[in-house]
Structures are given as C-alpha cells and as structure tokens.
mmCIF file of C-alpha atoms in Angstrom:
data_model
loop_
_atom_site.group_PDB
_atom_site.id
_atom_site.type_symbol
_atom_site.label_atom_id
_atom_site.label_comp_id
_atom_site.label_asym_id
_atom_site.label_seq_id
_atom_site.Cartn_x
_atom_site.Cartn_y
_atom_site.Cartn_z
ATOM 1 C CA MET C 276 -11.230 -7.899 30.039
ATOM 2 C CA ASN C 277 -11.290 -8.774 26.377
ATOM 3 C CA ASP C 278 -8.157 -10.863 25.702
ATOM 4 C CA ARG C 279 -8.079 -9.600 22.096
ATOM 5 C CA ARG C 280 -6.877 -6.252 23.346
ATOM 6 C CA LEU C 281 -3.803 -7.776 24.957
ATOM 7 C CA THR C 282 -2.669 -10.132 22.218
ATOM 8 C CA ARG C 283 0.736 -8.437 21.892
ATOM 9 C CA ARG C 284 1.429 -7.837 25.577
ATOM 10 C CA HIS C 285 4.033 -10.586 25.862
ATOM 11 C CA VAL C 286 6.779 -8.141 24.925
ATOM 12 C CA LEU C 287 5.912 -5.942 27.889
ATOM 13 C CA ALA C 288 6.282 -7.922 31.089
ATOM 14 C CA GLY C 289 5.164 -6.834 34.537
ATOM 15 C CA GLY C 290 2.131 -6.611 36.742
ATOM 16 C CA VAL C 291 -0.446 -4.032 37.717
ATOM 17 C CA VAL C 292 0.177 -1.310 40.273
ATOM 18 C CA GLY C 293 -2.316 0.731 42.208
ATOM 19 C CA MET C 294 -2.664 3.791 40.007
ATOM 20 C CA ALA C 295 -6.279 3.157 39.025
ATOM 21 C CA SER C 296 -7.374 5.864 41.440
ATOM 22 C CA LEU C 297 -5.592 8.438 39.260
ATOM 23 C CA ILE C 298 -7.572 7.678 36.132
ATOM 24 C CA ALA C 299 -11.129 6.871 35.202
ATOM 25 C CA PRO C 300 -12.141 4.080 32.801
ATOM 26 C CA ARG C 301 -12.435 5.190 29.182
ATOM 27 C CA GLU C 302 -14.120 3.835 26.100
ATOM 28 C CA ALA C 303 -12.032 0.978 24.705
ATOM 29 C CA VAL C 304 -10.007 1.496 21.540
ATOM 30 C CA THR C 305 -9.840 -1.783 19.650
ATOM 31 C CA ALA C 306 -8.553 -3.067 16.347
ATOM 32 C CA HIS C 307 -12.180 -3.154 15.177
ATOM 33 C CA GLU C 308 -12.412 0.622 15.551
ATOM 34 C CA PRO C 309 -9.313 1.963 13.793
ATOM 35 C CA ALA C 310 -8.822 5.691 14.316
ATOM 36 C CA ALA C 311 -7.346 7.999 11.727
ATOM 37 C CA ALA C 312 -3.693 8.859 12.205
ATOM 38 C CA SER C 313 -4.711 12.509 12.282
ATOM 39 C CA GLY C 314 -5.931 11.948 15.836
ATOM 40 C CA ALA C 315 -2.292 12.186 16.939
ATOM 41 C CA GLY C 316 -1.974 15.770 15.752
ATOM 42 C CA THR C 317 0.645 17.056 13.339
ATOM 43 C CA LEU C 318 4.326 17.891 13.229
ATOM 44 C CA THR C 319 6.265 20.027 10.751
ATOM 45 C CA LEU C 320 9.502 18.701 9.267
ATOM 46 C CA GLY C 321 11.987 21.308 8.133
ATOM 47 C CA GLY C 322 9.437 24.095 8.169
ATOM 48 C CA ASP C 323 7.553 22.900 5.095
ATOM 49 C CA LEU C 324 6.418 19.276 5.483
ATOM 50 C CA VAL C 325 3.395 18.825 7.741
ATOM 51 C CA VAL C 326 2.746 15.192 8.676
ATOM 52 C CA ASN C 327 0.513 13.373 11.134
ATOM 53 C CA ARG C 328 2.409 12.324 14.254
ATOM 54 C CA MET C 329 1.372 8.703 13.762
ATOM 55 C CA GLY C 330 3.807 7.312 11.227
ATOM 56 C CA PHE C 331 4.570 3.803 10.009
ATOM 57 C CA GLY C 332 7.889 1.956 10.108
ATOM 58 C CA ALA C 333 8.343 -0.356 7.128
ATOM 59 C CA MET C 334 11.271 -2.405 8.466
ATOM 60 C CA ARG C 335 9.171 -5.433 9.429
ATOM 61 C CA LEU C 336 7.620 -5.818 5.989
ATOM 62 C CA THR C 337 10.675 -7.858 5.005
ATOM 63 C CA GLY C 338 11.574 -11.471 5.781
ATOM 64 C CA PRO C 339 12.678 -12.912 9.133
ATOM 65 C CA GLY C 340 15.642 -11.061 10.581
ATOM 66 C CA ILE C 341 14.879 -8.087 8.293
ATOM 67 C CA TRP C 342 16.354 -10.182 5.492
ATOM 68 C CA GLY C 343 14.858 -11.181 2.158
ATOM 69 C CA GLU C 344 11.298 -11.238 0.947
ATOM 70 C CA PRO C 345 8.306 -11.225 3.305
ATOM 71 C CA LYS C 346 6.478 -14.474 3.972
ATOM 72 C CA ASP C 347 3.319 -12.884 2.566
ATOM 73 C CA GLY C 348 4.068 -10.219 -0.013
ATOM 74 C CA ALA C 349 0.407 -9.532 -0.694
ATOM 75 C CA GLU C 350 -0.236 -8.830 2.986
ATOM 76 C CA ALA C 351 2.797 -6.530 3.130
ATOM 77 C CA ARG C 352 1.350 -4.459 0.288
ATOM 78 C CA ARG C 353 -2.068 -4.440 1.975
ATOM 79 C CA VAL C 354 -0.452 -3.095 5.140
ATOM 80 C CA LEU C 355 1.058 -0.182 3.227
ATOM 81 C CA ARG C 356 -2.182 0.651 1.435
ATOM 82 C CA ARG C 357 -4.186 0.369 4.643
ATOM 83 C CA ALA C 358 -1.749 2.669 6.449
ATOM 84 C CA VAL C 359 -2.427 5.392 3.889
ATOM 85 C CA GLU C 360 -6.187 4.770 4.158
ATOM 86 C CA LEU C 361 -5.908 5.335 7.902
ATOM 87 C CA GLY C 362 -4.281 8.720 7.396
ATOM 88 C CA VAL C 363 -0.630 7.766 7.799
ATOM 89 C CA ASP C 364 1.367 10.210 5.692
ATOM 90 C CA PHE C 365 4.876 9.475 6.986
ATOM 91 C CA ILE C 366 6.472 6.117 6.113
ATOM 92 C CA ASP C 367 9.974 5.323 7.320
ATOM 93 C CA THR C 368 12.224 2.805 5.585
ATOM 94 C CA ALA C 369 15.901 2.197 4.682
ATOM 95 C CA ASP C 370 17.914 0.638 1.908
ATOM 96 C CA ALA C 371 19.246 -1.865 4.483
ATOM 97 C CA TYR C 372 15.796 -3.337 5.180
ATOM 98 C CA GLY C 373 15.823 -6.527 3.154
ATOM 99 C CA PRO C 374 18.171 -5.136 1.915
ATOM 100 C CA GLU C 375 16.259 -3.123 -0.717
ATOM 101 C CA VAL C 376 13.060 -5.119 -0.193
ATOM 102 C CA SER C 377 11.191 -2.589 1.964
ATOM 103 C CA GLU C 378 11.764 0.285 -0.453
ATOM 104 C CA ARG C 379 10.678 -1.813 -3.419
ATOM 105 C CA LEU C 380 7.485 -2.948 -1.681
ATOM 106 C CA ILE C 381 6.587 0.669 -0.895
ATOM 107 C CA ALA C 382 6.882 1.634 -4.546
ATOM 108 C CA GLU C 383 4.964 -1.431 -5.706
ATOM 109 C CA ALA C 384 2.115 -0.805 -3.284
ATOM 110 C CA LEU C 385 1.807 2.969 -3.339
ATOM 111 C CA HIS C 386 3.328 4.493 -6.487
ATOM 112 C CA PRO C 387 2.106 6.877 -7.832
ATOM 113 C CA TYR C 388 2.144 8.298 -4.339
ATOM 114 C CA PRO C 389 -0.829 10.224 -2.971
ATOM 115 C CA HIS C 390 -0.324 13.933 -2.450
ATOM 116 C CA GLY C 391 1.299 14.733 0.874
ATOM 117 C CA LEU C 392 2.786 11.290 1.535
ATOM 118 C CA VAL C 393 6.337 11.586 2.889
ATOM 119 C CA ILE C 394 8.647 8.645 2.261
ATOM 120 C CA ALA C 395 11.667 8.837 4.555
ATOM 121 C CA THR C 396 14.553 6.483 3.913
ATOM 122 C CA LYS C 397 18.053 5.945 5.250
ATOM 123 C CA GLY C 398 21.533 5.053 4.056
ATOM 124 C CA GLY C 399 24.812 4.267 5.762
ATOM 125 C CA LEU C 400 24.399 0.619 6.790
ATOM 126 C CA VAL C 401 25.182 -2.362 4.585
ATOM 127 C CA ARG C 402 24.045 -5.961 5.024
ATOM 128 C CA PRO C 403 26.638 -8.632 4.244
ATOM 129 C CA GLY C 404 24.203 -11.268 5.501
ATOM 130 C CA PRO C 405 21.294 -11.957 7.843
ATOM 131 C CA SER C 406 21.659 -10.270 11.241
ATOM 132 C CA GLU C 407 24.699 -8.341 10.005
ATOM 133 C CA TRP C 408 24.631 -4.530 10.040
ATOM 134 C CA VAL C 409 27.874 -2.809 9.034
ATOM 135 C CA PRO C 410 28.261 1.001 8.988
ATOM 136 C CA ASP C 411 29.505 2.554 5.754
ATOM 137 C CA GLY C 412 29.629 6.320 5.909
ATOM 138 C CA ARG C 413 31.960 6.900 2.983
ATOM 139 C CA PRO C 414 30.692 9.787 0.855
ATOM 140 C CA ALA C 415 30.864 7.678 -2.308
ATOM 141 C CA HIS C 416 28.763 4.960 -0.714
ATOM 142 C CA LEU C 417 26.148 7.405 0.581
ATOM 143 C CA ARG C 418 25.813 8.983 -2.853
ATOM 144 C CA GLU C 419 25.420 5.573 -4.486
ATOM 145 C CA ALA C 420 22.921 4.482 -1.825
ATOM 146 C CA CYS C 421 20.825 7.627 -2.170
ATOM 147 C CA GLU C 422 20.667 7.398 -5.938
ATOM 148 C CA ALA C 423 19.695 3.709 -5.739
ATOM 149 C CA SER C 424 16.923 4.545 -3.251
ATOM 150 C CA LEU C 425 15.605 7.223 -5.596
ATOM 151 C CA LYS C 426 15.286 4.618 -8.348
ATOM 152 C CA ARG C 427 13.683 1.933 -6.154
ATOM 153 C CA LEU C 428 11.198 4.370 -4.645
ATOM 154 C CA LYS C 429 10.517 5.969 -8.052
ATOM 155 C CA LEU C 430 11.160 9.435 -6.704
ATOM 156 C CA ALA C 431 12.839 12.476 -8.180
ATOM 157 C CA ARG C 432 13.655 13.721 -4.674
ATOM 158 C CA ILE C 433 13.610 12.054 -1.259
ATOM 159 C CA ASP C 434 11.751 14.230 1.247
ATOM 160 C CA LEU C 435 13.762 13.011 4.238
ATOM 161 C CA TYR C 436 17.042 11.147 3.846
ATOM 162 C CA GLN C 437 18.567 9.964 7.117
ATOM 163 C CA PHE C 438 22.141 8.965 7.871
ATOM 164 C CA HIS C 439 21.544 5.536 9.391
ATOM 165 C CA ARG C 440 24.547 5.267 11.698
ATOM 166 C CA ILE C 441 27.944 6.888 12.118
ATOM 167 C CA ASP C 442 30.845 4.964 10.610
ATOM 168 C CA PRO C 443 33.734 5.076 13.116
ATOM 169 C CA LYS C 444 36.168 4.989 10.182
ATOM 170 C CA VAL C 445 34.730 8.149 8.574
ATOM 171 C CA PRO C 446 34.457 11.619 10.154
ATOM 172 C CA VAL C 447 30.796 12.496 10.599
ATOM 173 C CA GLU C 448 31.457 15.800 8.825
ATOM 174 C CA ASP C 449 32.489 13.925 5.671
ATOM 175 C CA SER C 450 29.384 11.732 5.678
ATOM 176 C CA ILE C 451 26.954 14.543 6.441
ATOM 177 C CA GLY C 452 28.742 16.819 4.006
ATOM 178 C CA GLU C 453 27.938 14.440 1.160
ATOM 179 C CA LEU C 454 24.267 14.454 2.126
ATOM 180 C CA GLY C 455 24.465 18.246 2.058
ATOM 181 C CA ARG C 456 25.765 18.113 -1.496
ATOM 182 C CA LEU C 457 22.968 15.757 -2.509
ATOM 183 C CA ARG C 458 20.545 18.239 -0.944
ATOM 184 C CA GLN C 459 22.047 21.084 -2.969
ATOM 185 C CA GLU C 460 21.633 18.960 -6.105
ATOM 186 C CA GLY C 461 17.922 18.534 -5.373
ATOM 187 C CA LYS C 462 18.071 14.781 -4.709
ATOM 188 C CA ILE C 463 17.291 15.235 -1.017
ATOM 189 C CA ARG C 464 14.798 17.702 0.426
ATOM 190 C CA HIS C 465 15.752 17.392 4.096
ATOM 191 C CA VAL C 466 18.493 15.592 6.019
ATOM 192 C CA GLY C 467 17.972 13.581 9.205
ATOM 193 C CA VAL C 468 20.235 11.469 11.385
ATOM 194 C CA SER C 469 19.785 8.220 13.268
ATOM 195 C CA ASN C 470 21.478 6.810 16.368
ATOM 196 C CA PHE C 471 23.205 10.122 17.195
ATOM 197 C CA ASN C 472 24.061 11.530 20.604
ATOM 198 C CA VAL C 473 23.962 15.247 21.409
ATOM 199 C CA GLU C 474 27.610 15.891 20.553
ATOM 200 C CA GLU C 475 27.318 14.093 17.229
ATOM 201 C CA LEU C 476 24.113 15.946 16.424
ATOM 202 C CA THR C 477 25.806 19.271 17.159
ATOM 203 C CA ARG C 478 28.663 18.424 14.799
ATOM 204 C CA ALA C 479 26.259 17.373 12.051
ATOM 205 C CA ARG C 480 24.221 20.577 12.369
ATOM 206 C CA ARG C 481 27.360 22.637 11.770
ATOM 207 C CA VAL C 482 27.591 21.066 8.307
ATOM 208 C CA VAL C 483 23.989 20.946 7.071
ATOM 209 C CA PRO C 484 20.533 21.698 8.505
ATOM 210 C CA ILE C 485 19.204 18.623 10.326
ATOM 211 C CA VAL C 486 15.412 18.288 10.677
ATOM 212 C CA SER C 487 15.046 14.986 12.547
ATOM 213 C CA VAL C 488 16.743 12.471 14.812
ATOM 214 C CA GLN C 489 15.762 8.796 14.869
ATOM 215 C CA ASN C 490 16.936 7.089 18.064
ATOM 216 C CA ARG C 491 15.810 4.195 20.221
ATOM 217 C CA TYR C 492 13.309 5.426 22.812
ATOM 218 C CA ASN C 493 10.548 3.718 24.752
ATOM 219 C CA VAL C 494 9.200 3.411 28.269
ATOM 220 C CA ALA C 495 12.083 1.136 29.300
ATOM 221 C CA ASP C 496 14.917 2.840 27.392
ATOM 222 C CA ARG C 497 15.164 6.616 27.732
ATOM 223 C CA SER C 498 18.886 6.900 27.126
ATOM 224 C CA SER C 499 18.174 9.452 24.371
ATOM 225 C CA ALA C 500 16.292 11.790 26.700
ATOM 226 C CA GLU C 501 18.928 14.503 26.283
ATOM 227 C CA VAL C 502 18.643 14.261 22.496
ATOM 228 C CA LEU C 503 14.860 14.545 22.791
ATOM 229 C CA THR C 504 15.299 17.730 24.836
ATOM 230 C CA VAL C 505 17.477 19.218 22.081
ATOM 231 C CA CYS C 506 14.872 18.276 19.475
ATOM 232 C CA GLU C 507 12.132 19.987 21.478
ATOM 233 C CA ARG C 508 14.201 23.141 21.916
ATOM 234 C CA GLU C 509 15.403 23.305 18.299
ATOM 235 C CA HIS C 510 12.106 22.231 16.705
ATOM 236 C CA LEU C 511 13.469 18.995 15.263
ATOM 237 C CA ALA C 512 11.383 15.864 14.916
ATOM 238 C CA PHE C 513 12.300 12.979 17.229
ATOM 239 C CA ILE C 514 11.480 9.621 15.615
ATOM 240 C CA PRO C 515 11.632 6.828 18.214
ATOM 241 C CA TRP C 516 12.620 3.438 16.918
ATOM 242 C CA ALA C 517 11.655 0.373 18.933
ATOM 243 C CA PRO C 518 8.763 2.490 20.293
ATOM 244 C CA ILE C 519 7.217 -0.516 21.980
ATOM 245 C CA ALA C 520 10.400 -2.091 23.322
ATOM 246 C CA ARG C 521 10.236 -5.243 21.240
ATOM 247 C CA GLY C 522 12.678 -7.772 22.633
ATOM 248 C CA SER C 523 13.231 -5.828 25.847
ATOM 249 C CA ALA C 524 11.137 -7.924 28.216
ATOM 250 C CA ASP C 525 13.973 -8.411 30.696
ATOM 251 C CA ALA C 526 14.379 -4.664 31.149
ATOM 252 C CA LEU C 527 10.657 -4.128 31.285
ATOM 253 C CA GLU C 528 10.179 -6.682 34.043
ATOM 254 C CA LYS C 529 12.196 -4.352 36.276
ATOM 255 C CA ALA C 530 10.601 -1.105 35.123
ATOM 256 C CA ASP C 531 8.068 0.457 37.437
ATOM 257 C CA ALA C 532 7.030 2.622 34.490
ATOM 258 C CA ASN C 533 5.993 -0.485 32.590
ATOM 259 C CA LYS C 534 3.777 -1.635 35.431
ATOM 260 C CA ALA C 535 2.082 1.743 35.417
ATOM 261 C CA LEU C 536 1.773 1.471 31.644
ATOM 262 C CA GLU C 537 0.017 -1.884 31.897
ATOM 263 C CA THR C 538 -2.417 -0.487 34.421
ATOM 264 C CA LEU C 539 -3.028 2.429 32.079
ATOM 265 C CA ALA C 540 -3.760 -0.020 29.267
ATOM 266 C CA GLN C 541 -6.274 -1.928 31.378
ATOM 267 C CA VAL C 542 -8.072 1.214 32.503
ATOM 268 C CA HIS C 543 -8.387 2.429 28.912
ATOM 269 C CA GLY C 544 -9.308 -1.032 27.661
ATOM 270 C CA VAL C 545 -6.430 -1.186 25.188
ATOM 271 C CA SER C 546 -3.321 -3.278 24.649
ATOM 272 C CA VAL C 547 -0.029 -2.305 26.229
ATOM 273 C CA PHE C 548 1.265 -1.705 22.703
ATOM 274 C CA GLN C 549 -1.398 0.951 22.198
ATOM 275 C CA ALA C 550 -0.729 2.444 25.625
ATOM 276 C CA ALA C 551 3.002 2.620 24.847
ATOM 277 C CA ILE C 552 2.350 4.508 21.623
ATOM 278 C CA ALA C 553 -0.078 6.857 23.360
ATOM 279 C CA TRP C 554 2.565 7.505 26.018
ATOM 280 C CA LEU C 555 5.106 8.478 23.363
ATOM 281 C CA LEU C 556 2.647 10.879 21.735
ATOM 282 C CA ALA C 557 1.880 12.479 25.080
ATOM 283 C CA LYS C 558 5.524 12.604 26.183
ATOM 284 C CA SER C 559 6.605 15.293 23.728
ATOM 285 C CA PRO C 560 5.176 17.319 20.815
ATOM 286 C CA ALA C 561 8.437 16.570 18.972
ATOM 287 C CA MET C 562 7.685 12.830 18.997
ATOM 288 C CA LEU C 563 6.828 11.070 15.723
ATOM 289 C CA PRO C 564 6.267 7.364 16.509
ATOM 290 C CA ILE C 565 6.682 4.861 13.680
ATOM 291 C CA PRO C 566 5.350 1.523 14.971
ATOM 292 C CA GLY C 567 5.860 -1.214 12.421
ATOM 293 C CA THR C 568 4.129 -4.490 11.631
ATOM 294 C CA SER C 569 3.515 -6.926 8.801
ATOM 295 C CA SER C 570 -0.144 -7.421 9.770
ATOM 296 C CA VAL C 571 -3.125 -5.273 8.797
ATOM 297 C CA ALA C 572 -4.859 -6.135 12.074
ATOM 298 C CA HIS C 573 -1.864 -4.997 14.131
ATOM 299 C CA LEU C 574 -1.529 -1.876 11.980
ATOM 300 C CA GLU C 575 -5.113 -0.896 12.732
ATOM 301 C CA GLU C 576 -4.502 -1.540 16.416
ATOM 302 C CA ASP C 577 -1.394 0.663 16.404
ATOM 303 C CA VAL C 578 -3.005 3.544 14.541
ATOM 304 C CA ALA C 579 -6.005 3.392 16.854
ATOM 305 C CA ALA C 580 -3.653 4.539 19.623
ATOM 306 C CA ALA C 581 -3.898 8.032 18.131
ATOM 307 C CA ARG C 582 -7.323 8.276 19.805
ATOM 308 C CA ILE C 583 -5.989 7.692 23.301
ATOM 309 C CA LYS C 584 -5.559 10.964 25.185
ATOM 310 C CA LEU C 585 -3.605 10.787 28.421
ATOM 311 C CA SER C 586 -4.140 13.214 31.276
ATOM 312 C CA ALA C 587 -1.279 14.911 33.084
ATOM 313 C CA GLY C 588 -1.802 12.494 35.965
ATOM 314 C CA GLU C 589 -1.595 9.476 33.691
ATOM 315 C CA LEU C 590 1.563 10.751 32.046
ATOM 316 C CA ALA C 591 3.150 11.440 35.423
ATOM 317 C CA ALA C 592 2.236 7.943 36.649
ATOM 318 C CA VAL C 593 4.221 6.351 33.811
ATOM 319 C CA GLY C 594 6.999 8.930 34.074
#
C-alpha cells in the first residue's frame, strides 16, 4: 500500500480486523486527486442557507496551541483560498482562535467573499493565555464579541453565530437571549450553540431558534449521540468538532470501531483520516464535518473524502 495515503494515521491507533469480506476494493482517493466538496451532498441551515456538507475548520490556522500567529501565514491564506476552490462554502472559526487571528486571516485571504460562502464564528470563550479557555457568557461580553467579529471579518451580518460554551456563572437563557437580540438587530442571521447537551439545547431553543449544534463527535467519542438524534429529528445541523479524534489515540487503541475503520481505509486505499470523515458523512444527513489543517496538501486529502461512499455494510462494520 502507498504509504503516502497513511501519513496522518498516527492519531488513530489500532490494527486490522477481518471485515474485508464485507467490502470490495475501490479506486483510491489520494491527495493528488482532490474531489470537490460538493461530493458530500448539501445541508440547509435555518431553512435558507444551503451549504456543502464538507466544511472547513479554521482553528488550526493559528500558532501552536491555537495561540498567536501561524508559523507560515502565507500557507494559511493559501489553505483558505484552496478550500474555496475545492467547493468548500462553510468555514467555521471563533474569536478565541488566536485569539482573533483566525478571523483576521479569513478576511485577509477571502474578502470580498464569493457568493454563497458562509462564515460561521463563535463567541463566549476568552483566552487569558496559551492553553487557557475561560467561558464568558455575559450578555455584554457576547455583544462586544459579536460586534468585534463583524469588524474583523468585514461583514455586515454573520450568517451563523455560535455560543461557544455555557458559562456556569450566567444562566443560558441570558446568554442566548442576547444573541436573539443581536439577531433581531440584523447583526446575526442564525444562532447556533456549541458543547451543549440535550437539556441545555432545549432551554436555548425556548429563547431563540437554534439552527446548529457543534459538539465533539468521532468514531471513538459518541457521547453526543443523543444530541445528534435531536438534530436529525428537528432538522438542525450537527457540526462535529475533533472529527478525526486528534489526540485521542489512547481511546482509539481500545475501540473496535477504529480497527474496522482502519480496515475500511485500507480497502478503499485512503488514509484513516479520510475514512473517518467519510464515516461521519455516512453516519447522518445532519452531519456537517469541519476538518481543519494548516496544510494545503492535508486540506486536499480531507476534501477528497467527499468522494468516498460507504455501503450499509461498511457503515455497520464501523458502528
């Protein structure tokens, strides 16, 4: 097997299991044959924003530890431009990434934005220093954060503004209520939430329409499965962060699903990263993966996963 197709497999530990009889070898999908993001199909946000289900997460365009400037600013801008060339029309970011760096890079690379490009950002976390993430759900802070994001992104309205994380010191109704007011003022088109459980999501939806939930979800961590079920039933987008379980090798070593995933990758002639993204796309029509990278080569590899079509047997083998 071509080692190039497994260059990022170190984050997904585990061996091969005997599921090859369930699936037939397919044509390899490599970084040299990037597929358009449209191959993943589409999803509608809030009833009026149709986007390809292969998005891009802009968190890793910043410096080490999601802090400061990227090591290669020119490459970061190339990644953003290449994502759009490949048909990505949903880019996820946050004011906390950098902080502020990710949003600024997006504007520098892509403004004026092409028609149909959705820039989704988040507020509600502050960064006192590297590796520090502190919730701040005060209405005044969220208003200030949203207005600052509008300026950095050079937007008159943010298509999707997501509440990054609940602040235990502030009732969720107060935080979400402020986003509702910003929506009424025309500064936000749609409201989303991140890192919410079902009960919290229910409370938020009583205050303002919610169109998306962004939670951790991957082959090794399905703790948000109940939230995903709600999203499917209520026609909300589910945006999985950490879609390829970065940093979760210990858990993956014990996951039978991961072993099946690696076998799936070998049969299709792709990396386990690509197989993981394909699994997410096949898992639910509500899923909107946002794999992130600071490398054009890895971006092309990720987007190429939109071409991988899993059978019912393959999906069942991974679980």
